[in-house]
Amino acid sequence: MGTTELMTTAPAPAQPVQLHGWDCIEFWVGNARAFAGFLMSGFGFTATAYAGPETGAPGVASYVLEQGTIRFVVTSAQQGDHPIAEHVLRHGDGVHDLAWVVDDAAAAFHAAVERGARPLRAPWIEHDDRGALELAQIATYGETRHTFVNRGRWTGATLAPHYTTDDLPPAPLGPPVGLERIDHVVGNVARGELTRWVEFYERVLGFGQLRHFDDDQIRTEYSALMSTVVTDGSEIVMPLNEPADGLRRSQIQEYLDTYVGAGVQHLALRTNDVIAAVEAMRARGVRFMSVPDDYYKSARARVGNVDLPWDELQRLGVLVDREPDGVLLQIFTETLSDRPTVFFEIIERRGAAGFGEGNFKALFEAIEREQARRGNL
Ligand code: FE2
């Protein structure tokens, strides 16, 4: 059985927090068994661990799902007054925790708090006979949090104390999907809050800005958003979006209204073969944002002289963006729950380092052209 104890480490002097990539991303959902099953059957994830009352985690059910280097944790509550249940009541199913690997969770926590982060949980240790995890938590946008995870003294093959690798749900039938890694994690923040949150990541965590798109760049006649991409300079890449004025409600504003506040909009998962991945996911029953045929007419002209399997891309609904350094192939799933909130992006990079910003405008405009044809615009 694991135990919990408070750390007594003295605060470290303020210094940039050294992160070593994603540890895991945790969803808080209404029914972890069903949500985990959906990620397994539709997206090809494998259940690698489970925690619940029978393993020393009272009041919750929690599944660890892995594919490539991607690690998701899907957790639900078993009582209505549990914080997870209250979170789900307010937000619906969503991403609650963006956890990072560090060498020293206490040092990371104290440095971040000293630089202005709101502390959620002071450093603590979880351990069982497989070793110890050192953890600490700070708040970010909305009710989302970052957990600092030090695995230096943890020898277990699984996520954490309380998690077992016994008797896991079997893998559903389906072709292999081939998702490799987390590419980027996108947050939506309220109108007027983008600058504040960009500064948060710069000041508190020492992140830099990779790109900024203002509402002139990601705008159609009807919908607009502003976006800034912050990064630790390595694996962690986090675009932040803010709604902007258009003739209709920005899709970012729709998210904020529906999720009831800021939160994670999409998780981009990278593959080396987007055609095979999307073919497999479609065969497994995943549905994607539909792309009007009109999009491909303009895309072929926009992308120009690049050898691409256009017919396959169009059949599968994969979007294409051209950058100076290469091409980016991407597709967006339908939202993962009934609320129009979090969804996945599947992305293949052929030399391109961007985020498909050329696509947003082209896709929205193509959708609006189809709406106009139906007389619904
Ligand atoms: Fe994206």
Coordinates of N, CA, C and O and ligand atoms in Angstrom, one line a residue, residues 183-184 186 239 265-268 330 332 343 345 347 355-356 360, ligand 1:
D183 N 2.5 15.8 -29.8 CA 3.2 16.9 -30.6 C 3.0 18.2 -29.9 O 3.9 19.0 -29.7
H184 N 1.7 18.6 -29.6 CA 1.5 19.8 -28.9 C 0.1 19.7 -28.1 O -0.7 18.8 -28.4
V186 N -3.0 22.2 -26.7 CA -3.5 23.5 -26.9 C -4.5 23.9 -25.8 O -5.4 23.1 -25.5
P239 N 0.4 25.7 -27.7 CA -0.3 26.9 -28.2 C -1.4 27.3 -27.2 O -2.0 26.4 -26.6
Q265 N -8.1 22.5 -25.3 CA -8.9 22.4 -26.4 C -8.6 21.1 -27.3 O -9.5 20.4 -27.7
H266 N -7.3 20.9 -27.6 CA -7.0 19.7 -28.3 C -5.6 19.2 -27.9 O -4.7 20.0 -27.5
L267 N -5.4 17.9 -28.1 CA -4.1 17.2 -27.9 C -3.7 16.8 -29.3 O -4.5 16.0 -29.9
A268 N -2.6 17.2 -29.8 CA -2.1 16.8 -31.1 C -1.2 15.6 -30.9 O -0.2 15.7 -30.2
Q330 N -2.6 17.0 -41.3 CA -3.3 16.9 -40.0 C -4.8 16.7 -40.2 O -5.3 16.9 -41.3
F332 N -8.5 16.5 -37.6 CA -9.1 16.7 -36.3 C -10.2 15.8 -36.1 O -11.1 15.6 -37.0
F343 N -10.8 17.7 -28.2 CA -10.7 16.7 -29.3 C -9.2 16.4 -29.5 O -8.3 17.0 -28.9
E345 N -6.0 16.0 -32.4 CA -5.5 16.2 -33.7 C -4.5 15.1 -34.0 O -3.8 14.7 -33.1
I347 N -1.4 14.3 -36.4 CA -0.5 15.1 -37.2 C 0.7 14.3 -37.7 O 1.3 13.5 -36.9
F355 N 1.8 24.7 -37.2 CA 0.6 24.1 -36.6 C -0.6 24.1 -37.5 O -1.7 23.8 -37.0
G356 N -0.4 24.3 -38.8 CA -1.5 24.2 -39.7 C -2.4 25.5 -39.8 O -3.5 25.5 -40.2
F360 N -6.5 26.5 -41.1 CA -7.7 26.9 -40.3 C -8.5 27.8 -41.2 O -9.7 27.6 -41.4
Ligands
FE2_1 FE -3.0 21.7 -33.3

